[in-house]
Short mmCIF file of C-alpha atoms in Angstrom, two decimals:
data_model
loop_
_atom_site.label_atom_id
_atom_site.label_comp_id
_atom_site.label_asym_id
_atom_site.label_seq_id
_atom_site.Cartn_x
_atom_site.Cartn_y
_atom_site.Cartn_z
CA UNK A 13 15.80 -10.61 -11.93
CA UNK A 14 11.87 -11.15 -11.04
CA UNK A 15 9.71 -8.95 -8.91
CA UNK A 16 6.78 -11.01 -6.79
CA UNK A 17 3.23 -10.27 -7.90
CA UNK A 18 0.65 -9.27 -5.44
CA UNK A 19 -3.01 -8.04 -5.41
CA UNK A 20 -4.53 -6.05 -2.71
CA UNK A 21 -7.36 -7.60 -0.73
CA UNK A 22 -9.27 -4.09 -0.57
CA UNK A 23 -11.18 -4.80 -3.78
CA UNK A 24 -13.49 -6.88 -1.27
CA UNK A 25 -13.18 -6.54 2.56
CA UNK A 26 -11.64 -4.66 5.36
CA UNK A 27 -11.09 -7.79 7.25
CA UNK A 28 -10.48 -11.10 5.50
CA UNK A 29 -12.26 -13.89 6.50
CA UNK A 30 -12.92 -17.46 5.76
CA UNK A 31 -15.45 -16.13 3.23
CA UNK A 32 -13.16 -14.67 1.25
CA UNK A 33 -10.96 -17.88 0.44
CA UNK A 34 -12.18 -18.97 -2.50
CA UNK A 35 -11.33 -15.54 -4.57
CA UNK A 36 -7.73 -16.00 -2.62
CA UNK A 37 -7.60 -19.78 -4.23
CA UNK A 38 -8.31 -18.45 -7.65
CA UNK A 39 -6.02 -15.16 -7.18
CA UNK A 40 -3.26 -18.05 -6.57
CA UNK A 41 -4.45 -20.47 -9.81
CA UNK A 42 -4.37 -17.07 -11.61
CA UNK A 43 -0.61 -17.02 -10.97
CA UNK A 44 0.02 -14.27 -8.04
CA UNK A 45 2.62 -15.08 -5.34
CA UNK A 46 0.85 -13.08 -2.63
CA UNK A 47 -1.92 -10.93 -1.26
CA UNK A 48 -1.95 -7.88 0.50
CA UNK A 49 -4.01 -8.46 3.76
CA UNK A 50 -6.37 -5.61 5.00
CA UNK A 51 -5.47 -4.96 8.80
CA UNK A 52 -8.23 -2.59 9.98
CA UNK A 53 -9.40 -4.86 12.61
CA UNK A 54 -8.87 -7.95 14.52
CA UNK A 55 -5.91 -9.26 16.86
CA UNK A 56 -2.46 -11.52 16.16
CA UNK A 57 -4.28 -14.47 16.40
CA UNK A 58 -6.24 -13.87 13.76
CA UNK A 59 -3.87 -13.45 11.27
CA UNK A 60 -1.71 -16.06 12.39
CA UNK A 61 -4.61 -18.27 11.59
CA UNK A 62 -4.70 -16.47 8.50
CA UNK A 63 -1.59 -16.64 7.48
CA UNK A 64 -1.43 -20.38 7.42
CA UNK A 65 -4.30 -20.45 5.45
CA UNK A 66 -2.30 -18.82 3.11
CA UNK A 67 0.55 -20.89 3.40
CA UNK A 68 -0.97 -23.83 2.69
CA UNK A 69 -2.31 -22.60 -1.07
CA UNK A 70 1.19 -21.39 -1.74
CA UNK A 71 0.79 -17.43 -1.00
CA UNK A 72 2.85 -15.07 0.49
CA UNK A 73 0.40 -12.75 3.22
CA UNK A 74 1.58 -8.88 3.69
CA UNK A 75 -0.09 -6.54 5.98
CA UNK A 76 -1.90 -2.98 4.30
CA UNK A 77 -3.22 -0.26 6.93
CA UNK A 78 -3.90 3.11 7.35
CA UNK A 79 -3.86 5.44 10.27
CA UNK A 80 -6.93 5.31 11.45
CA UNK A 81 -7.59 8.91 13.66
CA UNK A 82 -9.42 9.14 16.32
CA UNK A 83 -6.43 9.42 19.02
CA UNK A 84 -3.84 8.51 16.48
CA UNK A 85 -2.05 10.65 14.40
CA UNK A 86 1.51 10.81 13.85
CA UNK A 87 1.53 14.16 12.61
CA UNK A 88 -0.66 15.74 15.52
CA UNK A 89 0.85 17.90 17.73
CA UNK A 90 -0.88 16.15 20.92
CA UNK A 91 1.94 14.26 22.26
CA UNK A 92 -0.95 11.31 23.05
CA UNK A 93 -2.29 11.07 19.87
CA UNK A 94 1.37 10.46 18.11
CA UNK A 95 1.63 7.80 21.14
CA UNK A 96 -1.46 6.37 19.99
CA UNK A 97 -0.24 6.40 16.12
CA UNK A 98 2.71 4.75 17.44
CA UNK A 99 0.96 2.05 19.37
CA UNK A 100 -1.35 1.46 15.71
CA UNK A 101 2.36 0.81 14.55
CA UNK A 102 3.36 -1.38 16.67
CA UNK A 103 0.00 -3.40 16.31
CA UNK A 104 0.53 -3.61 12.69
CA UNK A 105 4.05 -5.12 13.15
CA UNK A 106 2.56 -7.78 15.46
CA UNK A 107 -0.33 -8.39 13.04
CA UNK A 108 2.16 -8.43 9.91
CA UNK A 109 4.63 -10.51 11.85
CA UNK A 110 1.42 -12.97 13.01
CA UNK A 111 0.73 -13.34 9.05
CA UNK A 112 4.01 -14.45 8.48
CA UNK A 113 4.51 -11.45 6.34
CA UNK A 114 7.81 -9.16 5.89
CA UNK A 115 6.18 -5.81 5.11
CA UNK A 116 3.16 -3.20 5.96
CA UNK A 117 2.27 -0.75 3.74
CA UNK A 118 -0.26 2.76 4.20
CA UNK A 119 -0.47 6.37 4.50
CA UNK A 120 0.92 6.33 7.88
CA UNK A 121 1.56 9.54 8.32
CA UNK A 122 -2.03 10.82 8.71
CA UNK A 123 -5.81 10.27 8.98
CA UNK A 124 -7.19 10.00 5.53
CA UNK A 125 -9.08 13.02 5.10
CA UNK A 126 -7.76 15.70 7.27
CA UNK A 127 -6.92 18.92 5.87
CA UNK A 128 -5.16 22.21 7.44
CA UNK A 129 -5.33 24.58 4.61
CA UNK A 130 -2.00 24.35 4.42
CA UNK A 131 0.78 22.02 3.17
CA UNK A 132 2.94 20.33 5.64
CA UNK A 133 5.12 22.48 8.23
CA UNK A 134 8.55 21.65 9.44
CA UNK A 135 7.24 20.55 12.63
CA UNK A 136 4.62 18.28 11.27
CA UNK A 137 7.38 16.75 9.05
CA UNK A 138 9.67 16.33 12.75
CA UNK A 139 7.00 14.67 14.07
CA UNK A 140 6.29 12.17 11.77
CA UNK A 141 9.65 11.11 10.83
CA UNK A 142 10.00 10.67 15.08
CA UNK A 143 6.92 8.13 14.74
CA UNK A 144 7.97 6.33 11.95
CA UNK A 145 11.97 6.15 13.69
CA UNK A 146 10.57 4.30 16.95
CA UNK A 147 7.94 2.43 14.87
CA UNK A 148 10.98 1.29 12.79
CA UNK A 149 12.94 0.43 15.54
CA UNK A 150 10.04 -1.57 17.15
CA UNK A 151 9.22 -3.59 13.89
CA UNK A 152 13.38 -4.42 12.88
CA UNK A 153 12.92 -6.30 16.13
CA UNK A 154 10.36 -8.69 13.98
CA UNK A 155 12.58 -8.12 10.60
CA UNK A 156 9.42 -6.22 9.42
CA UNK A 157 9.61 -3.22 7.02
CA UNK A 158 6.95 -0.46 7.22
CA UNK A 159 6.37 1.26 3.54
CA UNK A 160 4.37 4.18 4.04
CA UNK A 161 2.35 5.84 1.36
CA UNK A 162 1.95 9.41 -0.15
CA UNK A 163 -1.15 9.89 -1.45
CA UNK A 164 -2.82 12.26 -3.53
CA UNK A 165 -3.78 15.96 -2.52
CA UNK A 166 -7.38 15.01 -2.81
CA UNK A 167 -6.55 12.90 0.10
CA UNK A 168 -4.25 13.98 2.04
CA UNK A 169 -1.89 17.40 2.85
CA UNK A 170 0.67 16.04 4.69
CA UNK A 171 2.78 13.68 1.88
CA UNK A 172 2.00 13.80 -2.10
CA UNK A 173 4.95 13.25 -3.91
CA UNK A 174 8.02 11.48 -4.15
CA UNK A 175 10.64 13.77 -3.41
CA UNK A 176 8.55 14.84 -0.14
CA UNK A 177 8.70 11.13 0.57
CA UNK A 178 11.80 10.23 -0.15
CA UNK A 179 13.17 13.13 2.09
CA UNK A 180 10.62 12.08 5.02
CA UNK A 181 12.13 8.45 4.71
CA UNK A 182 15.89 9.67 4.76
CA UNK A 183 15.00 12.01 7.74
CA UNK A 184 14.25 8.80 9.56
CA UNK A 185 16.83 7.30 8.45
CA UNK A 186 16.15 3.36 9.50
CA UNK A 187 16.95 0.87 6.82
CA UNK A 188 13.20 -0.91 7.52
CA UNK A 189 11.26 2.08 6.70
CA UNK A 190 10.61 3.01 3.17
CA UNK A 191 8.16 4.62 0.32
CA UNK A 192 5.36 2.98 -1.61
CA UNK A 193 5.57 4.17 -4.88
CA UNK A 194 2.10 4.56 -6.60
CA UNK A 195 1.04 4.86 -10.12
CA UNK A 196 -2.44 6.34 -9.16
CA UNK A 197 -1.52 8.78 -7.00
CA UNK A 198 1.83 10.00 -8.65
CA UNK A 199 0.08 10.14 -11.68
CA UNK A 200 -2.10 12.90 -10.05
CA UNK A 201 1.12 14.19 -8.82
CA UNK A 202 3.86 14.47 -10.48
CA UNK A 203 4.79 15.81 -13.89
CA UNK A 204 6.64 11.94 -15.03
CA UNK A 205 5.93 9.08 -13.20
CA UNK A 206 8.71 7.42 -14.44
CA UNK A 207 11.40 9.97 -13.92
CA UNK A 208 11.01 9.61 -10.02
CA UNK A 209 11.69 6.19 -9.72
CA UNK A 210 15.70 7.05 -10.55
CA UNK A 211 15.37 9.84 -8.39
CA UNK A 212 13.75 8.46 -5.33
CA UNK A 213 14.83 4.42 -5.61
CA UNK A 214 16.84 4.25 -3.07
CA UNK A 215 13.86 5.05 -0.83
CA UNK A 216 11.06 2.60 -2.40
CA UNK A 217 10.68 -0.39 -1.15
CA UNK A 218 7.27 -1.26 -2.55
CA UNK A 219 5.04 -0.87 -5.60
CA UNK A 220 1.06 -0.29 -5.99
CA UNK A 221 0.11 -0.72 -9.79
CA UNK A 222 -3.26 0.87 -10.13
CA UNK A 223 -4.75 2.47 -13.01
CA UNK A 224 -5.22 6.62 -13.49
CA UNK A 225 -9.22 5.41 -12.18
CA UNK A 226 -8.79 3.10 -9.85
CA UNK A 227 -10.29 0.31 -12.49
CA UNK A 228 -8.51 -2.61 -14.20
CA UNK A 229 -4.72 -1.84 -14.94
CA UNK A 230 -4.05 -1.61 -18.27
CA UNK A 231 -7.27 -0.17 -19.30
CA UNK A 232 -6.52 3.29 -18.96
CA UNK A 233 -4.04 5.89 -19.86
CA UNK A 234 -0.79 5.15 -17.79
CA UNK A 235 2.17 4.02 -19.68
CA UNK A 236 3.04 0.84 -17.51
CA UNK A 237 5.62 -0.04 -19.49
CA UNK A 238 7.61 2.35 -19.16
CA UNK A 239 6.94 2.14 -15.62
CA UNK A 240 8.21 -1.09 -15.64
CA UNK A 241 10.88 -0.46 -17.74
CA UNK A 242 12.49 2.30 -14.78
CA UNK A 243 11.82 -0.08 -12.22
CA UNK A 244 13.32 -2.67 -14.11
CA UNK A 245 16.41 -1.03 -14.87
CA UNK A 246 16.79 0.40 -11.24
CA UNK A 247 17.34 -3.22 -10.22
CA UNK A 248 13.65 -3.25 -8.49
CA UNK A 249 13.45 -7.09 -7.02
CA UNK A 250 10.50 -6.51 -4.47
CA UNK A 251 6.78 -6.46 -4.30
CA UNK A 252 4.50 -5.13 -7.43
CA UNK A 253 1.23 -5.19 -5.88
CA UNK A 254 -2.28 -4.17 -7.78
CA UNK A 255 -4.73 -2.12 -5.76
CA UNK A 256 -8.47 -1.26 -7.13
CA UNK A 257 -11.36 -0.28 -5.49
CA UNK A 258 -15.07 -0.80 -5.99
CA UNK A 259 -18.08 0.36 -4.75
CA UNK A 260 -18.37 -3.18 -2.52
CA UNK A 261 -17.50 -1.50 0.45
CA UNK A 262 -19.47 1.38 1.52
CA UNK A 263 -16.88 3.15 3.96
CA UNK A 264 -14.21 2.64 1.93
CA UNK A 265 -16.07 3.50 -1.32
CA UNK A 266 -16.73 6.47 0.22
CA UNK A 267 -13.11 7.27 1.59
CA UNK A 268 -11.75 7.11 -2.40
CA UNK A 269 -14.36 8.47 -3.92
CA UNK A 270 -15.37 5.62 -5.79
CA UNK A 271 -18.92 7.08 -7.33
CA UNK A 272 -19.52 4.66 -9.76
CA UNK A 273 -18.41 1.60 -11.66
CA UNK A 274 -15.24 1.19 -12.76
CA UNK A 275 -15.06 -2.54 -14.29
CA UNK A 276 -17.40 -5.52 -15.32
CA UNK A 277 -16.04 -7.63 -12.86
CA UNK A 278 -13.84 -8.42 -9.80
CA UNK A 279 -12.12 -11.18 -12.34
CA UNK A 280 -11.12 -8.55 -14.53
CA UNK A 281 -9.15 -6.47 -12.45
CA UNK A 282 -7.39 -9.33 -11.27
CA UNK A 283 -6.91 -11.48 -14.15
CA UNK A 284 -5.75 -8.79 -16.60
CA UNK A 285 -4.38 -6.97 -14.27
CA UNK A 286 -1.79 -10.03 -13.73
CA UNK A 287 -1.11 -10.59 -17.31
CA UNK A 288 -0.13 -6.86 -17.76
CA UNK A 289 2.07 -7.32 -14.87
CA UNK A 290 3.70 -10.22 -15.99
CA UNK A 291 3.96 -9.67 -19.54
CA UNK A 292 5.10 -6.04 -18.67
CA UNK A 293 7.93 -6.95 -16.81
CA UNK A 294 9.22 -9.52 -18.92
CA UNK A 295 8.97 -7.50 -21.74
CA UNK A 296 11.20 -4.60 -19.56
#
């Protein structure tokens, strides 16, 4: 059994351009199988374009979002904004689909940022899981999953653990719609990282590795291998993806709090980031 080895695009840009292709040739000669492709802007086309560019250096291209606000929220209760969180949806699928990917992945369920006072209230939690049903129906059409992500209280109200997400995801109750599991933000979160990925498998279909700051995995305090090790033994076969964030991009820098510098270099994150990956799970 193998898992595919990705790296997150986010450590540089919000929308991947030609520039960019030279740290995509040498996250392939490093030994990755795929990328994950911001999708905060552009159309189809462009990723289509994209995505053979990809192609041709022997990567795999998935789509990353989030839900961006400003008339789209899935758990609003304006009836127009959940429309508009559900046309964002659909616009990933055709972007993901353009890429030639299988899979989307992002906090889906809410703007980044917005706060009630209050943790998430059985009508909130219909809502969403109504998005994210008609979303999956719309993307099973392209044989697209959507994984969408809890993230931390810091971040977020609406979804911060894995049992909250793994009960959202069985609520909507379509086979293309899963959980990202997340070793930054369940490390925040819950008391054993490890002991929900037994729990809550059946509901993950895809895997962030990021270290407890964000900087180069490994480096820090989270016990990977046994991370692996669950996953491993859970018969996990999918996407282990490494997401870091720097202080690169000013917006985003901004959105995860990123106040200073957390590694050397880019090549760092990536390059020993991959051999603890690797190693890690052929250790297992």
């Amino acid at each position: 059994m193998s898992v595919k080895l990705g790296f997150n695009l986010l450590l540089w840009a919000t929308h991947v351009t030609d520039e960019h292709m030279a740290i995509i040739e040498d996250l392939k000669a490093t030994g990755y199988d795929g990328v994950e492709v911001p999708m905060f802007e552009g159309d189809p086309e462009h990723f289509r374009k994209l995505g053979q560019r990809l192609r041709d250096i022997g990567l795999v291209g998935q789509g990353v979002g989030i839900m961006p606000g400003s008339g789209k929220s899935a758990v609003s209760a304006d009836a127009a904004e959940r429309e508009g969180a559900l046309g964002h949806l659909k616009w990933l699928t055709d972007c993901t689909e353009a890429l030639g990917g299988t899979m989307f992945a992002g906090p889906f369920h809410q703007p980044l940022g917005q706060f009630t006072g209050r943790g998430p209230q059985p009508g909130e939690i219909d809502r969403v899981a109504e998005v994210l049903k008609r979303a999956g129906v719309y993307a099973a059409k392209s044989g697209i999953e959507i994984s969408v992500e809890p993230l931390n209280r810091f971040e977020c109200y609406f979804l911060n653990t894995a049992a909250q997400a793994a009960d959202l995801i069985k609520r909507v109750g379509a086979a293309n719609v899963g959980y990202l599991y997340d070793t930054f933000h369940f490390n925040i979160e819950e008391d054993s990282i490890v002991d929900v990925i037994p729990t809550t498998f059946g509901q993950i279909n895809h895997v962030h590795i990021s270290e407890n700051n964000r900087g180069v995995p490994g480096a820090g305090h989270i016990d990977f291998a046994s991370v692996f090790k669950a996953l491993k033994s859970a018969g996990y076969d999918r996407w282990m993806t490494i997401e870091s964030f720097g202080s690169a991009l000013p917006d985003l820098a901004a959105a995860t709090k990123i106040w200073r510098p957390l590694f050397e270099t880019p090549e760092d994150v990536y390059r020993k980031g991959y051999r603890l990956m690797r190693d890690g799970w052929d250790a297992a």
